[in-house]
Short mmCIF file of C-alpha atoms and ligand atoms in Angstrom, two decimals:
data_model
loop_
_atom_site.label_atom_id
_atom_site.label_comp_id
_atom_site.label_asym_id
_atom_site.label_seq_id
_atom_site.Cartn_x
_atom_site.Cartn_y
_atom_site.Cartn_z
CA MET A 20 -26.28 132.68 2.07
CA ASP A 21 -25.21 130.41 4.93
CA PRO A 22 -27.14 131.29 8.04
CA VAL A 23 -25.12 132.59 10.99
CA ILE A 24 -26.28 130.14 13.60
CA ASP A 25 -24.34 131.04 16.71
CA ALA A 26 -26.29 133.03 19.29
CA ASP A 27 -22.94 134.26 20.62
CA PHE A 28 -23.30 136.86 17.89
CA TYR A 29 -20.39 139.10 18.90
CA ALA A 30 -18.11 136.15 19.68
CA LEU A 31 -17.87 136.97 23.39
CA GLU A 32 -16.71 133.42 24.14
CA GLN A 33 -13.46 134.37 22.42
CA LEU A 34 -12.70 136.50 25.48
CA LEU A 35 -12.15 133.32 27.49
CA ALA A 36 -8.77 131.64 27.69
CA ALA A 37 -8.58 128.26 25.93
CA ASP A 38 -9.10 126.23 29.12
CA GLY A 39 -12.07 128.41 30.13
CA HIS A 40 -13.63 127.92 26.72
CA GLN A 41 -13.11 124.18 27.02
CA GLN A 42 -14.85 124.21 30.37
CA VAL A 43 -17.84 126.10 28.96
CA MET A 44 -18.08 123.51 26.17
CA LYS A 45 -17.95 120.70 28.75
CA VAL A 46 -20.84 122.29 30.63
CA ARG A 47 -22.77 122.75 27.36
CA ASP A 48 -22.26 119.11 26.47
CA PHE A 49 -23.44 117.91 29.90
CA MET A 50 -26.48 120.17 29.89
CA GLU A 51 -27.52 119.20 26.36
CA LYS A 52 -26.92 115.46 26.76
CA SER A 53 -27.86 114.80 30.40
CA VAL A 54 -30.23 117.59 31.43
CA ALA A 55 -32.23 118.60 28.33
CA PRO A 56 -33.71 115.13 27.69
CA VAL A 57 -35.04 114.66 31.24
CA ILE A 58 -35.77 118.10 32.66
CA ASN A 59 -39.42 118.42 31.58
CA HIS A 60 -40.18 115.19 33.43
CA TYR A 61 -38.91 116.73 36.70
CA TRP A 62 -40.40 120.17 35.97
CA THR A 63 -43.88 118.69 35.56
CA ARG A 64 -43.61 116.72 38.80
CA GLU A 65 -41.91 119.54 40.80
CA GLU A 66 -39.09 117.14 41.61
CA PHE A 67 -35.33 117.61 41.76
CA PRO A 68 -33.10 115.31 39.66
CA HIS A 69 -30.75 114.15 42.43
CA ASP A 70 -29.19 111.66 39.99
CA LEU A 71 -27.64 114.57 38.11
CA ILE A 72 -25.60 115.80 41.10
CA PRO A 73 -22.57 113.52 40.48
CA GLY A 74 -22.41 114.70 36.85
CA LEU A 75 -22.65 118.34 37.90
CA ALA A 76 -19.96 117.72 40.53
CA GLU A 77 -17.65 116.27 37.88
CA LEU A 78 -17.85 119.51 35.91
CA GLY A 79 -15.91 121.15 38.76
CA ILE A 80 -17.91 124.37 38.66
CA ALA A 81 -19.33 124.61 42.20
CA GLY A 82 -18.02 127.76 43.86
CA LEU A 83 -16.11 128.65 40.72
CA ALA A 84 -15.55 132.23 41.80
CA CYS A 85 -13.90 131.10 45.07
CA GLY A 86 -10.15 130.49 45.08
CA GLY A 87 -8.43 127.87 47.27
CA TYR A 88 -10.16 125.55 49.75
CA GLY A 89 -10.70 122.94 47.02
CA CYS A 90 -12.61 125.44 44.87
CA PRO A 91 -11.90 125.83 41.15
CA GLY A 92 -10.98 129.55 41.35
CA GLY A 93 -11.94 130.88 37.91
CA SER A 94 -12.55 134.42 36.69
CA SER A 95 -15.89 136.18 37.07
CA LEU A 96 -16.17 136.08 33.28
CA LEU A 97 -15.87 132.29 33.25
CA ASP A 98 -18.25 131.99 36.20
CA GLY A 99 -20.77 134.16 34.36
CA MET A 100 -20.49 132.33 31.06
CA ILE A 101 -21.03 129.04 32.87
CA ALA A 102 -24.15 130.44 34.56
CA LEU A 103 -25.36 131.47 31.09
CA GLU A 104 -24.63 127.99 29.74
CA LEU A 105 -26.57 126.27 32.54
CA ALA A 106 -29.59 128.57 32.19
CA ARG A 107 -29.54 128.28 28.40
CA VAL A 108 -30.65 124.67 28.81
CA ASP A 109 -32.45 124.90 32.13
CA PRO A 110 -32.94 127.87 34.48
CA SER A 111 -33.79 125.56 37.41
CA ILE A 112 -30.44 123.77 37.30
CA ALA A 113 -28.74 127.16 36.93
CA THR A 114 -30.60 128.37 40.01
CA PHE A 115 -29.75 125.25 41.99
CA MET A 116 -26.06 125.83 41.21
CA GLY A 117 -26.41 129.57 41.90
CA VAL A 118 -27.81 128.89 45.36
CA HIS A 119 -25.28 126.19 46.21
CA GLY A 120 -22.09 127.51 44.58
CA GLY A 121 -22.93 131.22 44.69
CA LEU A 122 -25.08 132.15 47.67
CA ALA A 123 -24.12 129.39 50.12
CA MET A 124 -20.46 128.86 49.21
CA GLY A 125 -20.07 132.60 48.59
CA SER A 126 -21.32 133.35 52.12
CA ILE A 127 -18.73 131.03 53.62
CA TYR A 128 -16.00 132.29 51.30
CA LEU A 129 -16.68 135.98 51.95
CA CYS A 130 -17.86 135.81 55.57
CA GLY A 131 -16.27 132.69 57.08
CA SER A 132 -13.05 132.37 59.10
CA GLU A 133 -10.07 130.45 57.70
CA GLU A 134 -11.09 127.41 59.73
CA GLN A 135 -14.69 127.59 58.52
CA LYS A 136 -13.62 127.88 54.88
CA ARG A 137 -11.34 124.86 55.30
CA ARG A 138 -14.12 122.91 57.03
CA TRP A 139 -16.99 123.49 54.62
CA LEU A 140 -15.77 124.65 51.20
CA PRO A 141 -13.92 121.50 50.02
CA PRO A 142 -16.89 119.11 50.45
CA MET A 143 -19.20 121.75 48.98
CA ALA A 144 -16.92 122.19 45.95
CA ARG A 145 -17.09 118.41 45.47
CA MET A 146 -20.87 118.69 45.95
CA GLU A 147 -20.79 116.08 48.68
CA LYS A 148 -22.47 118.69 50.82
CA ILE A 149 -25.15 120.91 49.30
CA GLY A 150 -25.83 124.42 50.55
CA ALA A 151 -28.81 126.76 50.90
CA PHE A 152 -29.09 130.46 51.76
CA ALA A 153 -31.91 131.60 54.03
CA LEU A 154 -32.39 135.35 54.08
CA THR A 155 -35.99 136.09 52.94
CA GLU A 156 -38.86 135.76 55.41
CA PRO A 157 -42.62 135.35 54.84
CA ASP A 158 -43.22 139.01 55.76
CA VAL A 159 -39.83 140.46 54.83
CA GLY A 160 -38.67 140.26 51.20
CA SER A 161 -37.43 143.46 49.58
CA GLY A 162 -36.94 145.02 53.00
CA VAL A 163 -34.40 142.48 54.34
CA ALA A 164 -31.67 145.10 54.75
CA GLY A 165 -33.47 146.73 57.65
CA GLY A 166 -36.27 144.44 58.66
CA LEU A 167 -35.18 140.85 59.41
CA THR A 168 -37.30 139.43 62.23
CA THR A 169 -35.53 136.09 62.72
CA THR A 170 -33.59 136.43 65.96
CA ALA A 171 -30.32 135.06 67.31
CA GLN A 172 -29.65 135.09 71.03
CA ARG A 173 -26.29 134.08 72.45
CA ASP A 174 -26.25 131.60 75.30
CA GLY A 175 -22.59 130.89 76.17
CA ASP A 176 -21.02 128.95 73.31
CA VAL A 177 -24.34 128.51 71.59
CA TRP A 178 -26.74 130.74 69.65
CA VAL A 179 -30.49 130.19 69.76
CA LEU A 180 -32.33 130.98 66.52
CA ASN A 181 -36.05 131.67 66.23
CA GLY A 182 -38.12 132.79 63.27
CA GLN A 183 -39.32 131.88 59.80
CA LYS A 184 -37.81 131.94 56.33
CA LYS A 185 -39.49 131.67 52.94
CA TRP A 186 -38.48 130.72 49.41
CA ILE A 187 -35.25 129.04 50.47
CA GLY A 188 -33.88 127.13 47.46
CA ASN A 189 -32.44 123.63 48.06
CA ALA A 190 -33.52 123.79 51.71
CA THR A 191 -35.56 120.57 51.65
CA PHE A 192 -32.42 118.49 51.10
CA ALA A 193 -29.44 120.79 51.73
CA ASP A 194 -26.79 119.72 54.25
CA LEU A 195 -25.76 123.24 55.25
CA ILE A 196 -28.19 126.15 55.42
CA ILE A 197 -26.81 129.67 55.87
CA VAL A 198 -29.39 131.40 58.06
CA TRP A 199 -29.28 135.18 58.44
CA ALA A 200 -30.70 136.45 61.74
CA ARG A 201 -30.71 139.58 63.87
CA ASP A 202 -28.59 139.44 67.01
CA VAL A 203 -30.89 140.66 69.80
CA ALA A 204 -27.89 142.07 71.69
CA ASP A 205 -26.62 144.54 69.08
CA ASN A 206 -29.49 144.44 66.54
CA GLN A 207 -27.05 143.53 63.73
CA VAL A 208 -27.56 140.79 61.11
CA LYS A 209 -25.29 137.75 61.50
CA GLY A 210 -24.92 134.54 59.50
CA PHE A 211 -25.20 131.02 60.95
CA VAL A 212 -24.49 127.67 59.33
CA VAL A 213 -27.33 125.38 60.39
CA GLU A 214 -26.77 121.72 59.71
CA ALA A 215 -29.60 119.61 58.27
CA GLY A 216 -31.52 117.75 60.93
CA ALA A 217 -30.85 120.33 63.66
CA GLU A 218 -33.55 120.13 66.30
CA GLY A 219 -36.22 122.80 65.80
CA PHE A 220 -35.28 123.34 62.13
CA THR A 221 -38.27 122.42 59.92
CA PRO A 222 -38.20 123.01 56.15
CA THR A 223 -41.50 122.54 54.29
CA LYS A 224 -41.50 122.34 50.50
CA ILE A 225 -43.39 125.11 48.71
CA ARG A 226 -45.72 123.44 46.20
CA ASN A 227 -47.59 124.59 43.09
CA LYS A 228 -45.02 127.10 41.84
CA ILE A 229 -45.54 128.10 38.22
CA ALA A 230 -41.82 128.81 37.73
CA LEU A 231 -38.55 126.98 38.42
CA ARG A 232 -40.56 123.94 39.44
CA VAL A 233 -37.41 121.80 39.64
CA VAL A 234 -35.91 124.01 42.34
CA GLN A 235 -36.97 122.85 45.78
CA ASN A 236 -37.94 126.02 47.64
CA ALA A 237 -38.96 125.75 51.27
CA GLU A 238 -40.57 127.67 54.06
CA ILE A 239 -38.49 127.15 57.17
CA THR A 240 -39.50 127.34 60.79
CA LEU A 241 -36.70 127.85 63.31
CA GLU A 242 -37.81 127.07 66.82
CA ASN A 243 -35.08 127.38 69.43
CA VAL A 244 -32.51 126.00 66.97
CA ARG A 245 -29.19 125.77 68.80
CA VAL A 246 -26.12 126.62 66.72
CA LEU A 247 -22.56 126.54 68.04
CA GLU A 248 -20.58 129.80 68.04
CA ALA A 249 -18.13 127.84 65.83
CA ASN A 250 -20.91 127.75 63.19
CA ARG A 251 -21.46 131.52 63.22
CA LEU A 252 -19.82 133.08 60.17
CA GLN A 253 -17.02 134.92 61.90
CA GLU A 254 -16.57 137.74 59.41
CA ALA A 255 -20.25 138.67 59.08
CA THR A 256 -21.06 141.38 61.58
CA THR A 257 -23.64 143.56 59.82
CA PHE A 258 -25.99 143.38 56.83
CA ARG A 259 -23.22 145.04 54.81
CA ASP A 260 -21.45 141.66 54.86
CA THR A 261 -24.57 139.88 53.62
CA ALA A 262 -24.76 142.48 50.85
CA LYS A 263 -21.24 141.51 49.69
CA VAL A 264 -22.56 138.04 48.91
CA LEU A 265 -25.56 139.48 47.06
CA ARG A 266 -23.31 141.74 44.99
CA LEU A 267 -21.50 138.63 43.75
CA THR A 268 -24.58 136.53 43.11
CA ARG A 269 -26.69 139.27 41.52
CA ALA A 270 -24.11 139.45 38.77
CA GLY A 271 -24.56 135.69 38.33
CA VAL A 272 -28.33 136.13 38.07
CA ALA A 273 -27.86 138.73 35.32
CA TRP A 274 -25.81 136.15 33.39
CA MET A 275 -28.51 133.55 34.06
CA ALA A 276 -31.11 135.90 32.60
CA VAL A 277 -29.01 136.10 29.44
CA GLY A 278 -28.88 132.29 29.35
CA CYS A 279 -32.64 131.97 29.82
CA ALA A 280 -33.27 134.46 27.00
CA ARG A 281 -30.70 132.81 24.77
CA GLY A 282 -32.15 129.34 25.31
CA ALA A 283 -35.62 130.56 24.31
CA TYR A 284 -34.19 132.42 21.30
CA GLU A 285 -32.29 129.36 20.08
CA HIS A 286 -35.37 127.14 20.36
CA ALA A 287 -37.43 129.77 18.52
CA LEU A 288 -34.87 130.08 15.72
CA ALA A 289 -34.73 126.30 15.23
CA TYR A 290 -38.53 126.16 15.20
CA ALA A 291 -38.82 129.01 12.71
CA LYS A 292 -36.55 127.20 10.28
CA GLN A 293 -38.50 123.96 10.29
CA ARG A 294 -42.10 125.15 10.76
CA GLU A 295 -43.80 125.82 7.43
CA GLN A 296 -46.86 127.94 6.73
CA PHE A 297 -48.14 129.20 3.37
CA GLY A 298 -45.77 126.67 1.80
CA ARG A 299 -42.50 128.03 3.20
CA PRO A 300 -40.54 128.09 6.46
CA ILE A 301 -41.90 130.81 8.76
CA ALA A 302 -38.26 131.97 9.20
CA GLY A 303 -38.60 133.44 5.70
CA PHE A 304 -41.32 135.90 6.73
CA GLN A 305 -40.25 139.46 7.47
CA LEU A 306 -42.27 139.77 10.65
CA VAL A 307 -40.80 136.52 12.01
CA GLN A 308 -37.29 137.71 11.22
CA ASP A 309 -38.13 140.93 13.06
CA LEU A 310 -39.00 138.92 16.18
CA LEU A 311 -35.82 136.86 15.86
CA VAL A 312 -33.60 139.91 15.45
CA ARG A 313 -35.24 141.69 18.40
CA MET A 314 -34.54 138.60 20.53
CA LEU A 315 -30.95 138.37 19.36
CA SER A 316 -30.46 142.10 20.02
CA ASN A 317 -31.65 141.67 23.61
CA VAL A 318 -29.46 138.61 24.17
CA THR A 319 -26.41 140.30 22.64
CA ALA A 320 -26.81 143.64 24.44
CA SER A 321 -27.36 141.88 27.77
CA ALA A 322 -24.39 139.56 27.27
CA CYS A 323 -22.11 142.49 26.38
CA LEU A 324 -23.23 144.33 29.52
CA CYS A 325 -22.53 141.23 31.63
CA VAL A 326 -19.08 140.82 30.11
CA ARG A 327 -18.17 144.35 31.16
CA LEU A 328 -19.61 143.75 34.63
CA SER A 329 -17.44 140.64 34.96
CA GLN A 330 -14.38 142.63 33.88
CA LEU A 331 -15.16 145.21 36.59
CA GLN A 332 -15.52 142.35 39.11
CA ASP A 333 -12.24 140.81 38.03
CA SER A 334 -10.43 144.13 38.38
CA GLY A 335 -11.98 144.75 41.80
CA GLN A 336 -14.00 147.78 40.64
CA ALA A 337 -17.55 146.37 40.74
CA LYS A 338 -19.93 148.05 43.16
CA ASP A 339 -23.46 147.12 44.28
CA HIS A 340 -24.97 149.45 41.67
CA HIS A 341 -23.10 147.74 38.83
CA SER A 342 -24.61 144.34 39.71
CA ALA A 343 -28.00 145.93 40.37
CA LEU A 344 -28.15 147.62 36.95
CA ALA A 345 -27.19 144.39 35.20
CA LYS A 346 -29.72 142.33 37.15
CA ALA A 347 -32.53 144.79 36.45
CA PHE A 348 -31.69 145.37 32.77
CA CYS A 349 -31.00 141.76 31.80
CA THR A 350 -34.09 140.37 33.52
CA VAL A 351 -36.35 142.92 31.80
CA ARG A 352 -34.81 142.04 28.44
CA MET A 353 -35.11 138.32 29.27
CA ARG A 354 -38.81 138.60 30.04
CA GLU A 355 -39.38 140.44 26.76
CA THR A 356 -37.32 137.90 24.82
CA VAL A 357 -38.98 134.74 26.15
CA GLY A 358 -42.36 136.34 25.37
CA TRP A 359 -41.35 136.92 21.77
CA ALA A 360 -40.03 133.35 21.51
CA ARG A 361 -43.36 132.05 22.73
CA GLU A 362 -45.17 134.26 20.22
CA LEU A 363 -43.05 132.91 17.39
CA LEU A 364 -44.05 129.32 18.21
CA GLY A 365 -47.76 130.11 17.97
CA GLY A 366 -49.87 127.58 19.89
CA ASN A 367 -46.90 125.25 20.34
CA GLY A 368 -45.32 127.98 22.45
CA ILE A 369 -47.43 126.90 25.40
CA LEU A 370 -46.59 123.19 25.09
CA LEU A 371 -43.86 122.01 27.43
CA GLU A 372 -42.47 119.61 24.81
CA HIS A 373 -41.48 122.64 22.69
CA GLN A 374 -39.31 123.92 25.59
CA VAL A 375 -39.95 127.65 25.19
CA GLY A 376 -42.94 127.58 27.57
CA ARG A 377 -40.67 126.42 30.41
CA PHE A 378 -38.35 129.39 29.82
CA VAL A 379 -41.34 131.77 29.84
CA ALA A 380 -42.49 130.42 33.20
CA ASP A 381 -39.00 130.21 34.74
CA ALA A 382 -38.21 133.78 33.68
CA GLU A 383 -40.87 135.01 36.08
CA ALA A 384 -38.93 133.77 39.11
CA ILE A 385 -35.57 135.04 37.87
CA TYR A 386 -37.24 138.42 37.31
CA SER A 387 -38.20 138.65 41.01
CA TYR A 388 -35.53 136.87 43.03
CA GLU A 389 -32.27 138.40 44.29
CA GLY A 390 -33.91 141.81 44.32
CA THR A 391 -36.88 142.78 42.16
CA ARG A 392 -36.52 145.21 39.28
CA GLU A 393 -37.81 147.97 41.54
CA ILE A 394 -35.28 147.31 44.31
CA ASN A 395 -32.34 147.05 41.91
CA THR A 396 -33.54 150.23 40.21
CA LEU A 397 -33.58 151.99 43.59
CA ILE A 398 -29.99 150.85 44.24
CA VAL A 399 -28.90 152.41 40.95
CA GLY A 400 -31.10 155.47 41.55
CA ARG A 401 -29.40 156.08 44.89
CA ALA A 402 -25.96 155.72 43.28
CA ILE A 403 -26.63 158.26 40.53
CA THR A 404 -28.55 160.84 42.59
CA GLY A 405 -27.06 160.38 46.04
CA LEU A 406 -30.61 160.16 47.37
CA GLY A 407 -32.09 156.92 48.78
CA ALA A 408 -35.72 156.47 47.67
CA PHE A 409 -36.46 153.08 49.25
CA VAL A 410 -38.97 154.44 51.76
C1 LIG B 510 -38.25 131.04 43.01
C2 LIG B 510 -37.65 131.88 44.07
C3 LIG B 510 -36.48 131.48 44.70
C4 LIG B 510 -35.96 132.22 45.77
N1 LIG B 510 -34.86 131.75 46.44
C5 LIG B 510 -34.47 132.38 47.58
C6 LIG B 510 -33.42 131.81 48.38
O1 LIG B 510 -32.83 130.77 48.05
N2 LIG B 510 -33.07 132.45 49.53
C7 LIG B 510 -33.68 133.61 49.93
O2 LIG B 510 -33.31 134.13 50.97
N3 LIG B 510 -34.67 134.17 49.18
C8 LIG B 510 -35.08 133.58 48.03
N4 LIG B 510 -36.10 134.13 47.26
C9 LIG B 510 -36.76 135.35 47.71
C10 LIG B 510 -36.58 136.54 46.80
O3 LIG B 510 -35.31 137.07 46.91
C11 LIG B 510 -37.71 137.53 47.10
O4 LIG B 510 -38.89 136.97 46.55
C12 LIG B 510 -37.47 138.91 46.54
O5 LIG B 510 -36.41 139.54 47.18
C13 LIG B 510 -38.73 139.80 46.63
O6 LIG B 510 -39.30 139.74 47.89
P1 LIG B 510 -40.86 139.42 48.04
O7 LIG B 510 -41.18 138.27 47.15
O8 LIG B 510 -41.16 139.25 49.48
O9 LIG B 510 -41.62 140.66 47.44
P2 LIG B 510 -42.01 142.02 48.23
O10 LIG B 510 -40.81 142.56 48.91
O11 LIG B 510 -43.23 141.80 49.02
O12 LIG B 510 -42.34 142.97 47.01
C14 LIG B 510 -43.61 142.99 46.33
C15 LIG B 510 -43.57 144.10 45.29
O13 LIG B 510 -43.36 145.36 45.92
C16 LIG B 510 -42.26 146.01 45.33
N5 LIG B 510 -41.57 146.84 46.32
C17 LIG B 510 -41.14 146.49 47.56
N6 LIG B 510 -40.54 147.52 48.16
C18 LIG B 510 -40.55 148.55 47.28
C19 LIG B 510 -40.06 149.90 47.30
N7 LIG B 510 -39.40 150.40 48.34
N8 LIG B 510 -40.28 150.69 46.21
C20 LIG B 510 -40.93 150.18 45.13
N9 LIG B 510 -41.40 148.92 45.03
C21 LIG B 510 -41.21 148.11 46.09
C22 LIG B 510 -41.38 144.89 44.81
O14 LIG B 510 -40.48 145.34 43.83
C23 LIG B 510 -42.42 143.91 44.31
O15 LIG B 510 -42.83 144.27 43.02
C24 LIG B 510 -36.61 133.41 46.17
C25 LIG B 510 -37.78 133.83 45.51
C26 LIG B 510 -38.30 133.08 44.47
C27 LIG B 510 -39.58 133.56 43.82
#
């Protein structure tokens, strides 16, 4: 019997229009030909492959969910399937694009004025300017909704920002950093676009991560950073506006988790077919097939859930709890799946050259960022019971 080789087991890609499908294939080709051969080199050295930015820019996928302002303007389904495709080869590159095209461009798209969108989105869509999104602080992670300590004080036409941020992806080299801070006058969270090189803005690379080592995360110190009122996101007046951005990007992270799991599964399947023990390919052993089918089940169930989430987004029905459930569910299934893939490779599962080990490590960061499993569970718990259980 001919083996069914496609990990898109329920043919979900068929839901895309022809041009969307073509675009996914273009991304797949780029990731397999340009990223896969070099990524371990960068991962080992905790460096970012800046040389790949022009190629990524040419794919025309930055800010895909945004319409107008030089942005591609695709469906949430296409956006999600592209996130899957990026993560399937490398979760770090997927995260880099998620921070730039999702969190940073999404903040400007959802919270910026017309003039601000016209000013920043076109060069960001062309990836001439790279964005970062600075919400988390050293002492405030899960509790950002109520506890941000970074302050913004208005002084005429200028705002003065003070505080610290942690984990900020792309921040060591980004041109535009969206900084979320609490206005001391009304105690509400507002968003500010800080330009690289601003006086008092100091990003320091976080070293020795065991996951997503290609992503350049930074701790940031903001010391009397002066930002023009024209750089304050005009439509962001409370944390509820920040949450709109997270609703969008959390869905993208769920798709990324599917990609990370699928990448590990595909490597494991290929390995199982060529690795021989007891005189036959290990893929022919029942217990190995059990592992493979469990992995495929996780990937397929998660992908189906994400497809429905994207449909809800595209029809304007998606709520915070829909994204939260998908993020929590898909990242749990991802963590389980990459573990099984590693198990299937035996000792080679911990060697970088066999790829699966990188997915195992990277999954740990995807599992925790953009809201941990606990926080996303509490969002869903509140929605189904009507009772908030955060504190
Ligand atoms: C690789 C990476 C990249 C990131 N990129 C960015 C970025 O670009 N921009 C940005 O702003 N942030 C970024 N983050 C931050 C990320 O969003 C936070 O790490 C995440 O929200 C969790 O916060 P924390 O790490 O401070 O954990 P904490 O909030 O300290 O949580 C620790 C543990 O306590 C649990 N917990 C907390 N509160 C509760 C509760 N009420 N009930 C039950 N359990 C609870 C958590 O679930 C977790 O298990 C990144 C993080 C990582 C690891």
